Amino acid sequence: MKQPIGVIDSGVGGLTVARELMRQLPRERFIYLGDTKRCPYGPRSEEEVRAYTWQMVNHLLGKDIKMLVIACNTATAYTLEELQEELPVPVIGVIEPGARAAIKVSQNKRIGVIGTEGTIQSKAYPEALKSIDQAIRVNDLACPPFVPMVEEGILAGKRAQGIVSRTLQPLKEMNHIDTLILGCTHYPLIKDLVQEEMGNHIQVISSGEETAREASLILAYHKALDTYDTPPEHEFYTTGDMEKFRMVANSWFEEPIKILKLVELESVKSSAL
Amino acid sequence: MKQPIGVIDSGVGGLTVARELMRQLPRERFIYLGDTKRCPYGPRSEEEVRAYTWQMVNHLLGKDIKMLVIACNTATAYTLEELQEELPVPVIGVIEPGARAAIKVSQNKRIGVIGTEGTIQSKAYPEALKSIDQAIRVNDLACPPFVPMVEEGILAGKRAQGIVSRTLQPLKEMNHIDTLILGCTHYPLIKDLVQEEMGNHIQVISSGEETAREASLILAYHKALDTYDTPPEHEFYTTGDMEKFRMVANSWFEEPIKILKLVELESVKSSAL
C-alpha cells in the first residue's frame, strides 16, 4: 500500500507508543504528531480535548494515512468512538489494548488503573474491562504529578521515588490487585519506579506495547501491512518547542529523528470534515 | 448479537485455546468441534487437512456462528487464507497471534518454533514472522512425539521429561533464540517441561492465550461482543470416542462440560458451499 500510519498524542508521551510501533512494525512508515504546545490534556475539559484531537486528526487525514493510532489515553477516552465512526480508516486507541492485556494476565480479576484526571474521571478503563468481563473489580487512581514529572525529565532518583511512593499510596492500601495498567503513555518512562513501589507480585501493563501489537493485527486483518525492505524515514510534527521535542525523542529512540516539522493547529477545523 | 463463536480443532488440543477463550471472553457462548476420530492432522497431506477442515467449517456454519477460530496449527497453516476469503464471518487462526506475541517479546529477533510435521513443513510461522519483520531469524523444529504423548496423558514424570529432552536437543544446540513459540495447541499441556528443558531465559509463548486475546479484539472491532450476564452453556462436538473426550475436557476445565454430542462429518461437504 505504501501509505503511512498516523500517530497522535497530546505531547511527547505518545513517543513511547510510537517507539513500540516502529519496533514491532519495522516495515511500516509512521507520521507522529504531538500537540506539545497545549499539553497536558489530562486536566482539560472534554470539549477542549475533542476539539484539539479533531485538529490533529484533520491535519493527518491530509497526509493519506491508512490507520490512526490515538497514543493518548485522555484523547482515547473522549474521542475514540466518534473517530471510529467518522474516519474512513481504522482507528485504534490505547485503552482497549491495555484492558485486553490485563484480562489476559490477571488471575484474580482485580485490576488497578492509574492515569490522568481526565482518563480516570471518564471511567473508560472500568467500562472497557467490564464490557468484556463483568466479574472484574477495578481500583483506579488519578496521578496528576506523574506527567509534569516525566515532562521535566525526572525519571529516577530519590525525588522521583518520593513522588511515586506518595501518589500510589491509596492504591497500595487496597492492594488486592494482581495487575496494574499504566493508563497514560508517559508512565512507561517510570515503569521501574512504579513496579518497585507496588511490588514484584503485580504485573504492570504498558499500553504502548499492547497497542502496537493490536495495530499489527488490525493491519494484517485488513491485508494492509507494508513491506518496505529498509525502515523508511518517519516524520514527526510538534506544535511547540522543536528543540525540546527533538531532545526528548532522541533520548528515547535508538537513532536521532531526521524529519521534524513545526505545525500550527489553531486554524485547522476542530470537528469532523 | 447472541450468536456463538465456533472453534474447530483436529482433536482435544484445541481445548487449550477454548479454555482461554472462555476465560478471556466470559460473556460469550462457544461451540467446539474436535475431529478426534481423524486426529492427528500433523502427518496428513494438505489435501486431506483441507477437506476435513471444510467439513468441520460447513457443520458449524449451520449453527449461525459469528466468528470462527481455527484452534489447530496444521489446519491454520493449510486453510486460513481460503477460509478468510470464503466465509461471511471473521476467521482467526493460531499462527499469526503466536507470531505477533513473539515479535512483541523478543529482544534479539531470534525466535524458535516447535510444531507438528505439517505445521513446520508449511513454513507458516517463518512466513508470518518475516512478513512483519524481515530481520527475524527463525529456528523451527518438528516434534512428532509430542501430540501422541499428550493424547496419552503423559504430561509429567521421567518418561515425559526424557521424550521432551531428546526431541528438543537439536533446538538447544542452536540456542541463540530468546523466544519459543509453542506452535501446536497440544503443547501448552507440557509447557513446564519445555520451559525447564530450554531454560528460564527463554520466553515461551502459548498460542492459545494469544489467540483468545486477538479474538477479543476482532469482536470488539466489529462491535460484535456479546453481553451475557451469566456464562451460557457451551456446546462440544466430537467425531470420536465421547467418553474419552469428556474425560480430557473435564480434566482441563474448571467445571464439567454439560453439552457433548457425537457428530458424523464424512457426509458433510468437504469444500466451500
XYZ file of C-alpha atoms in Angstrom:
546
model
C 0.000 0.000 0.000
C 2.870 2.376 0.861
C 0.664 4.602 2.985
C 1.851 5.827 6.387
C 0.297 5.173 9.784
C -0.689 8.293 11.735
C 0.035 8.585 15.467
C -1.322 11.459 17.568
C -0.668 12.484 21.154
C -1.055 15.465 23.448
C 2.726 15.765 23.546
C 5.799 13.566 23.828
C 4.290 10.733 25.926
C 2.929 9.037 22.821
C 6.509 8.591 21.606
C 6.617 5.540 23.892
C 3.805 4.097 21.773
C 5.474 5.202 18.525
C 8.724 3.544 19.574
C 6.907 0.259 20.146
C 5.021 0.599 16.859
C 8.301 1.091 14.986
C 9.902 -1.837 16.799
C 7.035 -4.268 16.234
C 6.249 -2.999 12.709
C 9.679 -2.211 11.224
C 8.391 -2.393 7.650
C 5.915 0.456 8.125
C 6.260 4.238 7.809
C 4.873 6.471 10.587
C 3.835 10.097 10.940
C 3.762 11.334 14.544
C 2.006 14.483 15.668
C 2.419 15.709 19.259
C 0.433 18.716 20.464
C 3.167 19.727 22.911
C 2.081 23.367 22.939
C -1.277 22.520 24.524
C -0.045 19.552 26.630
C -1.192 18.195 29.070
C -4.722 17.185 28.004
C -5.386 15.453 31.338
C -6.877 18.420 33.212
C -8.729 19.865 30.165
C -12.476 19.673 29.540
C -13.953 17.007 27.268
C -14.933 19.724 24.791
C -11.379 21.055 24.553
C -9.825 17.610 24.202
C -12.295 16.723 21.438
C -11.619 19.946 19.511
C -7.822 19.614 19.787
C -7.923 15.957 18.795
C -10.017 16.672 15.709
C -7.486 19.328 14.681
C -4.687 16.773 14.837
C -6.784 14.190 13.001
C -7.776 16.584 10.215
C -4.129 17.545 9.757
C -3.096 13.899 9.377
C -6.003 12.960 7.092
C -4.390 15.285 4.547
C -1.359 13.001 4.548
C -3.158 9.887 3.238
C -2.764 7.775 6.384
C -4.068 4.182 6.252
C -4.614 3.899 10.026
C -4.801 6.233 13.023
C -3.361 5.396 16.435
C -4.529 7.646 19.279
C -1.443 7.351 21.503
C -3.013 9.382 24.316
C -5.310 7.918 26.950
C -7.235 11.137 27.578
C -7.930 11.669 23.866
C -8.872 7.982 23.507
C -11.316 8.230 26.407
C -13.124 11.204 24.877
C -12.906 10.651 21.105
C -12.270 7.011 20.132
C -15.866 6.117 19.425
C -16.656 9.121 17.234
C -13.374 8.828 15.343
C -14.064 5.137 14.650
C -17.452 6.119 13.284
C -16.361 9.128 11.239
C -12.955 8.239 9.765
C -12.537 6.219 6.551
C -9.539 4.339 8.076
C -9.218 2.006 11.104
C -8.729 3.858 14.400
C -7.016 2.326 17.427
C -6.858 3.787 20.909
C -4.623 2.878 23.829
C -7.328 1.954 26.334
C -8.805 -1.289 24.979
C -5.402 -2.904 24.227
C -4.356 -2.293 27.826
C -7.678 -3.660 29.081
C -7.446 -6.834 26.986
C -3.827 -7.454 28.014
C -4.790 -7.035 31.686
C -7.653 -9.517 31.321
C -5.221 -11.967 29.727
C -2.723 -11.882 32.593
C -4.888 -11.251 35.695
C -5.641 -14.357 37.697
C -7.756 -12.820 40.484
C -9.716 -10.403 38.266
C -8.739 -7.396 40.429
C -7.110 -4.835 38.197
C -5.621 -1.452 39.055
C -5.523 1.506 36.675
C -3.517 4.719 37.017
C -3.858 7.689 34.658
C -4.548 11.396 34.335
C -7.570 13.046 35.966
C -9.400 13.088 32.617
C -8.795 9.403 31.882
C -9.754 8.275 35.382
C -12.850 10.506 35.532
C -14.030 9.225 32.146
C -14.211 5.677 33.598
C -13.102 4.430 30.165
C -10.931 1.644 31.627
C -13.530 0.214 34.046
C -16.065 0.298 31.207
C -13.728 -1.426 28.745
C -12.834 -4.093 31.324
C -16.384 -4.771 32.483
C -17.814 -4.864 28.976
C -15.600 -7.919 28.457
C -15.855 -9.456 31.944
C -18.406 -8.222 34.487
C -16.640 -10.049 37.311
C -13.606 -7.775 37.133
C -13.117 -5.365 40.045
C -11.244 -2.171 39.237
C -9.281 0.122 41.544
C -8.397 3.301 39.680
C -6.371 6.286 40.768
C -5.582 9.621 39.141
C -1.878 10.522 39.416
C -1.642 14.227 38.451
C 2.046 14.663 39.440
C 3.347 11.990 37.027
C 3.013 13.764 33.646
C 4.740 17.012 34.703
C 7.434 14.941 36.436
C 8.144 12.930 33.279
C 7.980 16.033 31.050
C 10.632 17.606 33.294
C 12.796 14.520 32.818
C 12.636 13.413 36.448
C 12.637 9.678 35.805
C 14.757 8.248 38.634
C 16.363 9.177 41.922
C 15.078 9.987 45.388
C 12.779 12.826 44.350
C 11.045 10.737 41.677
C 10.800 7.802 44.060
C 9.212 10.029 46.721
C 6.584 11.397 44.322
C 5.717 7.921 43.031
C 5.528 6.496 46.533
C 3.250 9.246 47.891
C 0.996 9.260 44.830
C 0.473 5.483 44.748
C -0.207 5.217 48.497
C -4.038 4.989 48.184
C -3.690 2.161 45.652
C -1.255 0.256 47.851
C -3.684 0.400 50.745
C -6.191 -1.562 48.671
C -3.552 -3.867 47.332
C -5.519 -6.928 46.357
C -4.916 -6.202 42.673
C -2.574 -8.552 40.799
C -2.344 -6.409 37.635
C -1.789 -2.663 37.131
C -2.460 -0.838 33.871
C -0.282 2.197 33.137
C -3.185 4.193 31.711
C -1.071 7.081 30.438
C 1.581 6.951 27.732
C 4.006 8.946 29.874
C 4.077 6.305 32.581
C 6.203 3.641 30.836
C 9.115 6.038 31.454
C 8.689 5.497 35.206
C 7.597 1.851 34.973
C 10.523 0.626 37.081
C 9.685 3.048 39.893
C 6.030 2.002 39.817
C 6.960 -1.681 39.780
C 9.285 -1.232 42.736
C 6.673 0.666 44.705
C 3.862 -1.803 44.011
C 5.974 -4.959 44.413
C 7.059 -7.704 42.054
C 3.857 -9.720 42.510
C 1.994 -7.064 40.493
C 2.054 -7.401 36.702
C 2.454 -3.955 35.183
C 0.948 -3.479 31.711
C 2.311 -0.832 29.316
C -0.380 0.266 26.920
C 2.190 1.163 24.244
C 3.457 -2.378 23.711
C -0.074 -3.713 23.642
C -1.346 -1.056 21.261
C 1.468 -1.748 18.821
C 0.575 -5.420 18.829
C -3.092 -4.693 18.148
C -2.206 -2.250 15.365
C -0.203 -5.077 13.813
C -3.218 -7.388 13.949
C -5.662 -4.848 12.516
C -3.315 -4.098 9.599
C -2.863 -7.812 8.903
C -6.603 -8.330 9.203
C -7.182 -5.663 6.541
C -4.311 -7.081 4.454
C -2.781 -3.611 4.719
C 0.702 -4.440 6.054
C 3.505 -2.699 4.198
C 6.685 -4.395 3.032
C 9.436 -1.788 2.979
C 12.813 -3.545 2.788
C 14.614 -0.901 4.808
C 12.957 1.139 7.530
C 11.661 4.307 5.837
C 12.066 7.813 7.243
C 9.378 8.605 9.740
C 8.021 12.144 10.063
C 7.481 13.983 13.332
C 5.352 17.082 13.886
C 5.109 19.195 17.006
C 3.039 22.249 17.864
C 5.526 23.501 20.440
C 9.240 23.879 21.125
C 11.075 21.933 18.387
C 14.408 21.583 20.140
C 12.806 20.270 23.321
C 10.813 17.751 21.268
C 13.933 16.660 19.391
C 15.880 16.227 22.611
C 13.220 14.041 24.216
C 12.662 11.994 21.040
C 16.383 11.415 20.533
C 16.766 10.244 24.115
C 14.043 7.612 23.577
C 14.820 6.343 20.074
C 17.891 4.369 19.119
C 18.678 6.743 16.254
C 18.209 10.529 16.099
C 14.986 11.535 14.380
C 15.531 13.137 10.988
C 12.336 14.792 9.819
C 10.857 17.155 12.419
C 8.487 19.982 11.478
C 6.549 22.628 13.320
C 2.811 22.622 12.735
C 0.212 25.235 13.644
C -3.127 23.625 14.506
C -5.262 26.554 15.727
C -6.535 27.276 12.209
C -7.351 23.618 11.408
C -11.014 22.575 11.588
C -11.805 21.240 15.069
C -14.587 18.797 14.125
C -15.412 16.163 11.515
C -14.761 17.473 7.994
C -25.880 -10.324 18.942
C -26.335 -13.578 20.870
C -24.561 -15.641 18.245
C -21.970 -18.253 19.268
C -18.285 -18.365 18.359
C -17.177 -21.541 16.567
C -13.921 -23.268 17.497
C -12.515 -26.172 15.465
C -9.589 -28.496 16.067
C -8.226 -31.820 14.912
C -8.997 -33.228 18.366
C -8.696 -32.233 22.007
C -5.609 -29.985 21.741
C -7.756 -27.016 20.752
C -9.480 -27.250 24.124
C -6.474 -25.320 25.493
C -7.481 -22.496 23.155
C -11.177 -22.865 24.031
C -10.363 -22.678 27.730
C -8.501 -19.409 27.204
C -11.300 -18.049 25.015
C -13.855 -18.807 27.729
C -11.617 -17.271 30.392
C -10.878 -14.065 28.479
C -14.384 -13.778 26.977
C -16.690 -14.958 29.787
C -19.733 -13.213 28.298
C -19.600 -15.212 25.057
C -21.068 -18.590 24.069
C -18.843 -21.127 22.281
C -19.359 -24.196 20.121
C -16.330 -26.501 19.969
C -15.857 -29.210 17.365
C -12.921 -31.633 17.677
C -12.270 -34.153 14.908
C -10.826 -36.675 17.362
C -11.649 -39.630 15.113
C -9.229 -38.452 12.417
C -6.648 -36.864 14.779
C -3.737 -36.147 14.386
C -3.736 -33.878 11.328
C 0.024 -33.257 11.607
C 1.210 -36.127 9.380
C -1.687 -35.841 6.868
C -1.469 -34.366 3.364
C -2.523 -30.786 2.679
C -5.445 -32.085 0.590
C -6.753 -34.223 3.459
C -6.390 -31.479 6.050
C -8.217 -29.019 3.782
C -11.090 -31.437 3.130
C -11.507 -32.340 6.818
C -11.336 -28.702 7.887
C -14.014 -27.690 5.384
C -16.262 -30.457 6.744
C -15.917 -29.020 10.246
C -16.477 -25.480 8.986
C -19.582 -26.392 6.974
C -21.013 -28.165 10.018
C -20.523 -25.042 12.190
C -21.800 -22.599 9.568
C -25.182 -24.292 10.052
C -25.119 -23.112 13.667
C -25.089 -19.376 12.895
C -21.611 -18.642 14.299
C -20.436 -15.019 14.270
C -16.715 -15.885 14.228
C -14.554 -18.940 13.542
C -11.406 -19.766 15.492
C -9.167 -22.417 13.914
C -7.619 -23.791 17.106
C -5.269 -26.119 15.220
C -1.913 -25.020 13.826
C -1.880 -27.569 10.986
C -5.355 -26.579 9.798
C -4.439 -22.884 10.143
C -1.301 -23.383 8.043
C -3.232 -25.011 5.193
C -6.634 -23.294 5.227
C -6.619 -19.891 6.973
C -6.296 -17.804 3.841
C -9.048 -19.511 1.861
C -11.404 -19.553 4.861
C -10.838 -15.817 5.398
C -11.723 -15.257 1.747
C -14.736 -17.572 1.558
C -16.527 -17.256 4.904
C -19.029 -14.492 5.691
C -17.674 -14.176 9.264
C -14.223 -13.218 10.658
C -11.784 -16.145 10.789
C -8.853 -16.305 13.210
C -6.053 -18.857 13.191
C -3.499 -19.664 15.876
C -0.337 -18.905 13.908
C -0.368 -15.116 13.497
C -1.288 -14.398 17.147
C 1.686 -16.501 18.267
C 3.922 -14.725 15.739
C 2.840 -11.246 16.837
C 3.261 -12.078 20.527
C 6.763 -13.427 19.836
C 7.710 -10.254 17.962
C 6.450 -8.224 20.923
C 8.620 -10.005 23.498
C 11.757 -10.986 21.567
C 14.705 -8.669 22.102
C 17.297 -10.364 19.865
C 14.909 -11.201 16.986
C 15.846 -14.905 17.093
C 12.683 -16.914 17.543
C 12.210 -20.674 17.856
C 9.098 -22.542 16.724
C 8.071 -26.111 17.549
C 5.083 -27.869 15.994
C 3.842 -30.885 14.055
C 5.498 -32.044 10.829
C 2.713 -30.401 8.790
C 2.977 -27.041 10.528
C 6.770 -26.931 10.338
C 6.885 -28.092 6.695
C 4.331 -25.438 5.714
C 6.749 -22.710 6.897
C 3.684 -20.756 8.018
C 5.431 -19.391 11.130
C 8.615 -18.154 9.428
C 6.455 -16.541 6.749
C 4.184 -14.851 9.284
C 7.190 -13.589 11.279
C 9.189 -12.351 8.300
C 6.217 -10.671 6.637
C 6.168 -8.399 9.705
C 9.926 -8.129 10.312
C 12.472 -9.352 7.761
C 15.294 -9.184 10.293
C 13.850 -12.044 12.349
C 15.768 -15.329 12.272
C 13.709 -18.452 12.864
C 14.804 -21.871 14.138
C 11.963 -24.318 13.703
C 11.705 -27.954 14.702
C 9.044 -30.625 14.151
C 8.299 -32.589 17.338
C 6.273 -35.640 16.191
C 6.343 -37.444 19.585
C 4.605 -34.619 21.492
C 0.987 -34.945 20.259
C 0.696 -38.725 20.861
C 2.373 -38.241 24.239
C -0.138 -35.571 25.298
C -3.096 -37.538 23.881
C -1.992 -40.486 26.034
C -1.976 -38.210 29.069
C 1.786 -38.396 29.627
C 2.258 -34.828 30.849
C 4.891 -35.141 33.580
C 7.385 -37.548 35.101
C 10.639 -39.077 33.937
C 9.285 -40.592 30.723
C 7.754 -37.311 29.543
C 10.903 -35.433 30.535
C 13.047 -37.868 28.547
C 10.928 -37.501 25.412
C 10.917 -33.702 25.643
C 14.658 -33.566 26.284
C 15.580 -35.823 23.350
C 13.161 -34.129 20.947
C 14.294 -30.582 21.719
C 18.019 -31.425 21.543
C 18.553 -30.002 18.005
C 16.939 -26.707 19.058
C 19.076 -26.451 22.188
C 22.231 -26.876 20.136
C 21.348 -23.693 18.248
C 20.230 -21.927 21.376
C 20.614 -18.284 20.490
C 16.855 -17.861 20.474
C 15.292 -15.806 23.281
C 11.664 -16.712 22.483
C 9.998 -20.044 21.685
C 6.539 -20.379 20.127
C 4.546 -23.477 21.073
C 3.204 -23.928 17.538
C 0.752 -26.696 18.409
C -2.278 -26.417 20.671
C -1.337 -29.653 22.474
C 1.947 -28.224 23.696
C 0.658 -25.856 26.431
C -0.046 -29.062 28.378
C 3.707 -29.732 28.527
C 4.775 -26.080 28.715
C 6.525 -26.560 32.079
C 8.617 -29.435 30.728
C 9.590 -27.417 27.661
C 10.444 -24.373 29.787
C 12.601 -26.454 32.105
C 14.416 -28.064 29.186
C 15.061 -24.795 27.329
C 15.937 -22.719 30.401
C 14.309 -19.773 32.133
C 15.964 -17.206 29.853
C 13.678 -18.361 27.027
C 10.212 -16.790 26.853
C 7.698 -19.469 25.914
C 4.605 -18.283 24.013
C 1.322 -20.226 24.145
C -0.696 -19.615 21.023
C -3.980 -20.259 22.861
C -3.699 -17.274 25.203
C -2.671 -15.027 22.351
C -5.417 -16.225 20.023
C -8.064 -15.590 22.675
C -6.799 -12.046 23.081
C -6.911 -11.400 19.323
C -10.408 -12.900 19.059
C -11.442 -10.426 21.748
C -10.038 -7.531 19.723
C -11.633 -8.603 16.441
C -15.056 -8.960 18.099
C -14.710 -5.531 19.717
C -13.532 -4.086 16.407
C -16.682 -5.408 14.695
C -18.805 -4.259 17.683
C -19.869 -7.897 17.975
C -19.065 -8.620 21.633
C -21.872 -10.372 23.496
C -23.101 -9.373 26.938
C -24.473 -12.496 28.606
C -24.816 -11.839 32.356
C -24.041 -15.398 33.353
C -21.754 -17.658 31.361
C -24.004 -19.545 28.919
C -23.811 -23.289 28.258
C -21.162 -24.048 25.691
C -21.616 -26.940 23.248
C -18.973 -29.535 22.431
C -18.940 -31.876 19.450
C -16.578 -34.771 18.802
C -16.253 -37.192 15.905
C -14.696 -39.904 18.075
C -14.927 -41.530 21.486
C -17.292 -39.399 23.575
C -16.229 -40.654 26.982
C -12.554 -40.096 26.235
C -13.335 -36.569 25.021
C -15.396 -35.856 28.135
C -12.650 -37.134 30.415
C -9.974 -34.950 28.811
C -12.233 -31.885 28.679
C -13.273 -32.261 32.308
C -9.657 -32.551 33.411
C -8.869 -29.217 31.699
C -11.921 -27.120 32.532
C -12.865 -25.919 35.995
C -16.391 -27.289 35.642
C -17.543 -30.492 33.922
C -18.782 -29.871 30.382
C -22.540 -30.331 30.030
C -23.483 -30.475 26.368
C -21.442 -33.048 24.427
C -22.668 -34.554 21.160
C -21.327 -37.016 18.622
C -21.114 -35.712 15.070
C -20.500 -37.611 11.843
C -18.558 -35.494 9.359
C -17.836 -37.911 6.478
C -21.075 -36.982 4.708
C -20.596 -33.222 5.091
C -19.395 -31.299 2.037
C -15.581 -31.043 2.075
C -15.205 -27.735 0.219
C -16.724 -24.249 0.104
C -20.512 -24.445 -0.061
